[in-house]
């Protein structure tokens, strides 16, 4: 036969496949989410996320050093306060001596300059009602009052030396309010990683355990409806206008179409978060021998990169980075 197209020629050997690969996955593309918990004497494994831990301050530093040695691009820190330290305003979030800000200072001291230290800038871990903002007299999340708290939280995090602040609360105007507050206080170099498209997902379940969430009800009045696509582009455009340095889509695997559209339109780098439920599903299937763990992890990360993510938050960041090295 003559004239037949033979794409298989470019798949024939590992060297040929490597030569023509359209998407790369490298350690620098990976960001490790980490949890530091108050009151622990030793790290505590999260039961719904085998292999992921709530850290003590010492184990946090050790895990950060290991991640940097593997070549990861960054670390995103979440704080887990004691239950008795939570209140309606999430006061611990802006307390310089609160668990998250102490953890950020520890990371900046230990690995600052060697990787990008990122802070979760949201109140949900610190409120006794578990919502991402403060509540009004009727029990609804008060958007504008929450912005005031976000600015206070952002200033405390900037003071620790964090490089990027992760605005994950999905309040209207949050990026602009935080940017204005940072600039006015002299933190013009502190960047904002905006959760531009964060959906109200069923796949967040294990994360709620990870941060000891006190949430009653749901977050559907402020996180995006999974049915909506155009809304994500509107959120993206608003965050860009307000000064976002990086934008993010969360979750990743169920929203690869959204990620592709955001990547096609964004004028700044794009991140995606491979969330706790995605981690738990692959882990559980691999533990039962139903899938190849390493192969599934790397394929899932490559798929997120192929869809347009410049960087991926993943609980496998250190392990995957070591595989890729």
Short mmCIF file of N, CA and C in Angstrom, two decimals, residues 196-306:
data_model
loop_
_atom_site.label_atom_id
_atom_site.label_comp_id
_atom_site.label_asym_id
_atom_site.label_seq_id
_atom_site.Cartn_x
_atom_site.Cartn_y
_atom_site.Cartn_z
N UNK A 196 -9.72 31.47 40.64
CA UNK A 196 -10.66 32.15 39.76
C UNK A 196 -11.93 31.33 39.55
N UNK A 197 -11.76 30.03 39.35
CA UNK A 197 -12.90 29.13 39.13
C UNK A 197 -12.82 28.00 40.14
N UNK A 198 -13.52 28.18 41.26
CA UNK A 198 -13.56 27.15 42.29
C UNK A 198 -15.00 26.68 42.43
N UNK A 199 -15.20 25.41 42.14
CA UNK A 199 -16.54 24.85 42.06
C UNK A 199 -16.97 24.20 43.38
N UNK A 200 -18.27 24.20 43.61
CA UNK A 200 -18.85 23.53 44.78
C UNK A 200 -18.88 22.03 44.48
N UNK A 201 -17.81 21.34 44.84
CA UNK A 201 -17.58 19.97 44.40
C UNK A 201 -17.80 18.96 45.51
N UNK A 202 -18.32 17.80 45.13
CA UNK A 202 -18.45 16.68 46.06
C UNK A 202 -17.11 16.04 46.37
N UNK A 203 -16.09 16.37 45.58
CA UNK A 203 -14.78 15.74 45.73
C UNK A 203 -13.91 16.39 46.79
N UNK A 204 -14.44 17.38 47.51
CA UNK A 204 -13.67 18.02 48.58
C UNK A 204 -13.73 17.24 49.89
N UNK A 205 -14.51 16.18 49.95
CA UNK A 205 -14.76 15.49 51.21
C UNK A 205 -13.54 15.23 52.08
N UNK A 206 -12.50 14.55 51.56
CA UNK A 206 -11.35 14.26 52.41
C UNK A 206 -10.64 15.51 52.94
N UNK A 207 -10.69 16.60 52.17
CA UNK A 207 -10.07 17.85 52.62
C UNK A 207 -10.71 18.36 53.90
N UNK A 208 -12.02 18.13 54.02
CA UNK A 208 -12.71 18.60 55.22
C UNK A 208 -12.13 17.92 56.47
N UNK A 209 -11.78 16.63 56.31
CA UNK A 209 -11.11 15.95 57.42
C UNK A 209 -9.72 16.53 57.64
N UNK A 210 -9.03 16.81 56.56
CA UNK A 210 -7.64 17.28 56.65
C UNK A 210 -7.52 18.57 57.43
N UNK A 211 -8.52 19.47 57.30
CA UNK A 211 -8.43 20.76 57.98
C UNK A 211 -9.34 20.82 59.21
N UNK A 212 -9.95 19.70 59.58
CA UNK A 212 -10.83 19.69 60.74
C UNK A 212 -12.00 20.65 60.58
N UNK A 213 -12.64 20.63 59.42
CA UNK A 213 -13.68 21.60 59.11
C UNK A 213 -14.87 21.51 60.07
N UNK A 214 -15.41 22.67 60.40
CA UNK A 214 -16.59 22.75 61.26
C UNK A 214 -17.84 23.06 60.44
N UNK A 215 -17.77 22.89 59.13
CA UNK A 215 -18.85 23.32 58.24
C UNK A 215 -20.15 22.58 58.50
N UNK A 216 -21.22 23.35 58.62
CA UNK A 216 -22.58 22.84 58.61
C UNK A 216 -23.25 23.40 57.36
N UNK A 217 -23.87 22.56 56.55
CA UNK A 217 -24.47 23.04 55.32
C UNK A 217 -23.48 22.94 54.17
N UNK A 218 -23.56 23.88 53.23
CA UNK A 218 -22.68 23.83 52.06
C UNK A 218 -22.25 25.23 51.67
N UNK A 219 -21.48 25.32 50.58
CA UNK A 219 -20.91 26.60 50.16
C UNK A 219 -21.42 27.01 48.77
N UNK A 220 -22.60 26.56 48.43
CA UNK A 220 -23.10 26.77 47.07
C UNK A 220 -23.48 28.21 46.78
N UNK A 221 -23.60 29.05 47.80
CA UNK A 221 -23.92 30.45 47.53
C UNK A 221 -22.71 31.26 47.12
N UNK A 222 -21.51 30.68 47.26
CA UNK A 222 -20.32 31.43 46.83
C UNK A 222 -19.38 30.63 45.93
N UNK A 223 -19.29 29.32 46.09
CA UNK A 223 -18.53 28.54 45.13
C UNK A 223 -19.38 28.30 43.88
N UNK A 224 -18.73 28.05 42.75
CA UNK A 224 -19.44 27.98 41.48
C UNK A 224 -20.26 26.71 41.32
N UNK A 225 -21.33 26.84 40.57
CA UNK A 225 -22.21 25.72 40.24
C UNK A 225 -21.51 24.82 39.21
N UNK A 226 -21.37 23.52 39.49
CA UNK A 226 -20.71 22.62 38.53
C UNK A 226 -21.36 22.61 37.15
N UNK A 227 -22.58 23.08 37.04
CA UNK A 227 -23.26 23.10 35.75
C UNK A 227 -22.79 24.22 34.84
N UNK A 228 -22.05 25.20 35.38
CA UNK A 228 -21.78 26.42 34.64
C UNK A 228 -20.36 26.49 34.09
N UNK A 229 -20.29 26.88 32.82
CA UNK A 229 -19.01 27.05 32.14
C UNK A 229 -18.68 28.53 31.91
N UNK A 230 -19.61 29.29 31.34
CA UNK A 230 -19.34 30.69 31.03
C UNK A 230 -19.03 31.50 32.29
N UNK A 231 -19.66 31.10 33.39
CA UNK A 231 -19.44 31.80 34.65
C UNK A 231 -17.95 31.79 35.04
N UNK A 232 -17.26 30.70 34.74
CA UNK A 232 -15.84 30.61 35.06
C UNK A 232 -15.04 31.66 34.30
N UNK A 233 -15.40 31.92 33.06
CA UNK A 233 -14.69 32.92 32.28
C UNK A 233 -14.95 34.31 32.84
N UNK A 234 -16.17 34.55 33.29
CA UNK A 234 -16.48 35.84 33.92
C UNK A 234 -15.63 36.03 35.17
N UNK A 235 -15.55 34.98 36.00
CA UNK A 235 -14.73 35.06 37.21
C UNK A 235 -13.26 35.28 36.86
N UNK A 236 -12.78 34.60 35.84
CA UNK A 236 -11.40 34.79 35.39
C UNK A 236 -11.15 36.24 35.01
N UNK A 237 -12.01 36.79 34.19
CA UNK A 237 -11.80 38.15 33.70
C UNK A 237 -11.82 39.16 34.85
N UNK A 238 -12.70 38.95 35.83
CA UNK A 238 -12.74 39.84 36.98
C UNK A 238 -11.45 39.76 37.79
N UNK A 239 -10.96 38.55 38.02
CA UNK A 239 -9.72 38.40 38.79
C UNK A 239 -8.53 39.03 38.07
N UNK A 240 -8.49 38.90 36.76
CA UNK A 240 -7.41 39.53 36.00
C UNK A 240 -7.49 41.05 36.12
N UNK A 241 -8.68 41.60 36.02
CA UNK A 241 -8.85 43.05 36.15
C UNK A 241 -8.46 43.54 37.54
N UNK A 242 -8.67 42.70 38.55
CA UNK A 242 -8.38 43.10 39.92
C UNK A 242 -6.92 42.90 40.30
N UNK A 243 -6.12 42.28 39.42
CA UNK A 243 -4.69 42.20 39.67
C UNK A 243 -4.13 40.85 40.03
N UNK A 244 -4.83 39.76 39.69
CA UNK A 244 -4.30 38.42 39.98
C UNK A 244 -3.00 38.19 39.23
N UNK A 245 -2.04 37.58 39.90
CA UNK A 245 -0.75 37.24 39.28
C UNK A 245 -0.77 35.85 38.66
N UNK A 246 -1.55 34.95 39.26
CA UNK A 246 -1.76 33.58 38.77
C UNK A 246 -3.23 33.28 39.01
N UNK A 247 -3.85 32.53 38.12
CA UNK A 247 -5.25 32.13 38.33
C UNK A 247 -5.32 30.61 38.41
N UNK A 248 -6.36 30.12 39.09
CA UNK A 248 -6.45 28.68 39.30
C UNK A 248 -7.86 28.16 39.06
N UNK A 249 -7.91 26.92 38.58
CA UNK A 249 -9.15 26.15 38.46
C UNK A 249 -9.12 25.03 39.49
N UNK A 250 -10.22 24.86 40.21
CA UNK A 250 -10.30 23.84 41.26
C UNK A 250 -11.72 23.33 41.32
N UNK A 251 -11.93 22.00 41.27
CA UNK A 251 -10.99 20.90 41.10
C UNK A 251 -10.40 20.86 39.68
N UNK A 252 -9.54 19.85 39.47
CA UNK A 252 -8.88 19.72 38.17
C UNK A 252 -9.57 18.68 37.28
N UNK A 253 -9.59 17.43 37.70
CA UNK A 253 -9.89 16.34 36.77
C UNK A 253 -11.32 16.36 36.24
N UNK A 254 -12.27 16.82 37.03
CA UNK A 254 -13.65 16.89 36.54
C UNK A 254 -13.94 18.19 35.79
N UNK A 255 -12.95 19.05 35.70
CA UNK A 255 -13.15 20.38 35.11
C UNK A 255 -12.06 20.71 34.10
N UNK A 256 -11.59 19.69 33.39
CA UNK A 256 -10.53 19.91 32.41
C UNK A 256 -11.01 20.79 31.26
N UNK A 257 -12.31 20.74 30.96
CA UNK A 257 -12.83 21.63 29.92
C UNK A 257 -12.75 23.09 30.36
N UNK A 258 -13.04 23.35 31.63
CA UNK A 258 -12.93 24.71 32.16
C UNK A 258 -11.47 25.15 32.17
N UNK A 259 -10.60 24.25 32.58
CA UNK A 259 -9.17 24.55 32.61
C UNK A 259 -8.67 24.95 31.22
N UNK A 260 -9.09 24.21 30.20
CA UNK A 260 -8.66 24.52 28.84
C UNK A 260 -9.13 25.92 28.42
N UNK A 261 -10.38 26.24 28.74
CA UNK A 261 -10.90 27.55 28.35
C UNK A 261 -10.21 28.67 29.11
N UNK A 262 -9.96 28.46 30.38
CA UNK A 262 -9.25 29.46 31.17
C UNK A 262 -7.84 29.66 30.63
N UNK A 263 -7.16 28.56 30.33
CA UNK A 263 -5.79 28.66 29.80
C UNK A 263 -5.76 29.37 28.47
N UNK A 264 -6.77 29.16 27.64
CA UNK A 264 -6.80 29.81 26.33
C UNK A 264 -7.00 31.31 26.44
N UNK A 265 -7.61 31.77 27.54
CA UNK A 265 -7.95 33.19 27.67
C UNK A 265 -7.04 33.96 28.62
N UNK A 266 -6.38 33.27 29.53
CA UNK A 266 -5.64 33.94 30.59
C UNK A 266 -4.37 34.61 30.06
N UNK A 267 -4.08 35.78 30.59
CA UNK A 267 -2.85 36.49 30.26
C UNK A 267 -1.79 36.29 31.35
N UNK A 268 -2.12 35.50 32.37
CA UNK A 268 -1.16 35.18 33.43
C UNK A 268 -1.08 33.66 33.55
N UNK A 269 -0.08 33.13 34.27
CA UNK A 269 0.03 31.68 34.43
C UNK A 269 -1.22 31.07 35.06
N UNK A 270 -1.47 29.80 34.72
CA UNK A 270 -2.68 29.10 35.16
C UNK A 270 -2.29 27.88 36.00
N UNK A 271 -2.94 27.76 37.15
CA UNK A 271 -2.74 26.61 38.02
C UNK A 271 -4.01 25.77 38.06
N UNK A 272 -3.88 24.52 38.46
CA UNK A 272 -5.03 23.65 38.69
C UNK A 272 -4.75 22.83 39.95
N UNK A 273 -5.80 22.53 40.70
CA UNK A 273 -5.65 21.82 41.97
C UNK A 273 -6.24 20.42 41.82
N UNK A 274 -5.36 19.42 41.89
CA UNK A 274 -5.80 18.03 41.94
C UNK A 274 -6.18 17.74 43.39
N UNK A 275 -7.48 17.77 43.67
CA UNK A 275 -7.94 17.88 45.04
C UNK A 275 -7.99 16.54 45.78
N UNK A 276 -8.39 16.63 47.03
CA UNK A 276 -8.33 15.49 47.94
C UNK A 276 -9.13 14.29 47.44
N UNK A 277 -10.32 14.53 46.88
CA UNK A 277 -11.13 13.41 46.39
C UNK A 277 -10.48 12.70 45.22
N UNK A 278 -9.81 13.46 44.36
CA UNK A 278 -9.08 12.87 43.24
C UNK A 278 -7.94 11.99 43.76
N UNK A 279 -7.22 12.51 44.76
CA UNK A 279 -6.14 11.74 45.39
C UNK A 279 -6.70 10.47 46.02
N UNK A 280 -7.81 10.61 46.75
CA UNK A 280 -8.37 9.46 47.47
C UNK A 280 -8.85 8.37 46.52
N UNK A 281 -9.45 8.76 45.41
CA UNK A 281 -9.97 7.76 44.47
C UNK A 281 -8.84 6.94 43.85
N UNK A 282 -7.80 7.61 43.38
CA UNK A 282 -6.68 6.89 42.77
C UNK A 282 -5.98 6.02 43.82
N UNK A 283 -5.81 6.57 45.01
CA UNK A 283 -5.15 5.82 46.08
C UNK A 283 -5.94 4.56 46.44
N UNK A 284 -7.24 4.71 46.60
CA UNK A 284 -8.07 3.56 46.98
C UNK A 284 -8.08 2.49 45.90
N UNK A 285 -8.18 2.90 44.65
CA UNK A 285 -8.17 1.92 43.56
C UNK A 285 -6.83 1.20 43.48
N UNK A 286 -5.76 1.95 43.68
CA UNK A 286 -4.42 1.34 43.63
C UNK A 286 -4.21 0.38 44.79
N UNK A 287 -4.71 0.73 45.98
CA UNK A 287 -4.56 -0.15 47.14
C UNK A 287 -5.27 -1.49 46.93
N UNK A 288 -6.32 -1.47 46.12
CA UNK A 288 -7.06 -2.70 45.83
C UNK A 288 -6.52 -3.45 44.62
N UNK A 289 -5.48 -2.91 44.04
CA UNK A 289 -4.87 -3.56 42.89
C UNK A 289 -5.63 -3.38 41.60
N UNK A 290 -6.56 -2.42 41.56
CA UNK A 290 -7.40 -2.23 40.39
C UNK A 290 -6.71 -1.40 39.31
N UNK A 291 -5.77 -0.56 39.68
CA UNK A 291 -5.01 0.25 38.72
C UNK A 291 -3.56 0.29 39.15
N UNK A 292 -2.69 0.62 38.21
CA UNK A 292 -1.28 0.82 38.52
C UNK A 292 -1.11 2.22 39.11
N UNK A 293 -0.65 2.28 40.34
CA UNK A 293 -0.63 3.55 41.07
C UNK A 293 0.25 4.59 40.40
N UNK A 294 1.51 4.25 40.16
CA UNK A 294 2.44 5.23 39.58
C UNK A 294 1.96 5.68 38.21
N UNK A 295 1.53 4.73 37.39
CA UNK A 295 1.06 5.07 36.07
C UNK A 295 -0.15 5.99 36.10
N UNK A 296 -1.10 5.71 37.01
CA UNK A 296 -2.31 6.52 37.11
C UNK A 296 -1.99 7.92 37.63
N UNK A 297 -1.10 8.01 38.61
CA UNK A 297 -0.73 9.32 39.15
C UNK A 297 -0.11 10.19 38.06
N UNK A 298 0.88 9.66 37.37
CA UNK A 298 1.57 10.45 36.35
C UNK A 298 0.66 10.77 35.17
N UNK A 299 -0.20 9.83 34.79
CA UNK A 299 -1.13 10.11 33.70
C UNK A 299 -2.12 11.21 34.08
N UNK A 300 -2.60 11.16 35.31
CA UNK A 300 -3.55 12.19 35.74
C UNK A 300 -2.89 13.57 35.75
N UNK A 301 -1.66 13.64 36.20
CA UNK A 301 -0.95 14.92 36.23
C UNK A 301 -0.64 15.42 34.82
N UNK A 302 -0.25 14.50 33.95
CA UNK A 302 0.03 14.88 32.57
C UNK A 302 -1.24 15.39 31.88
N UNK A 303 -2.39 14.76 32.18
CA UNK A 303 -3.64 15.20 31.60
C UNK A 303 -4.01 16.61 32.03
N UNK A 304 -3.74 16.94 33.28
CA UNK A 304 -4.01 18.30 33.78
C UNK A 304 -3.09 19.30 33.09
N UNK A 305 -1.85 18.92 32.93
CA UNK A 305 -0.91 19.79 32.19
C UNK A 305 -1.36 19.95 30.74
N UNK A 306 -1.75 18.87 30.11
CA UNK A 306 -2.17 18.92 28.70
C UNK A 306 -3.39 19.82 28.52
#
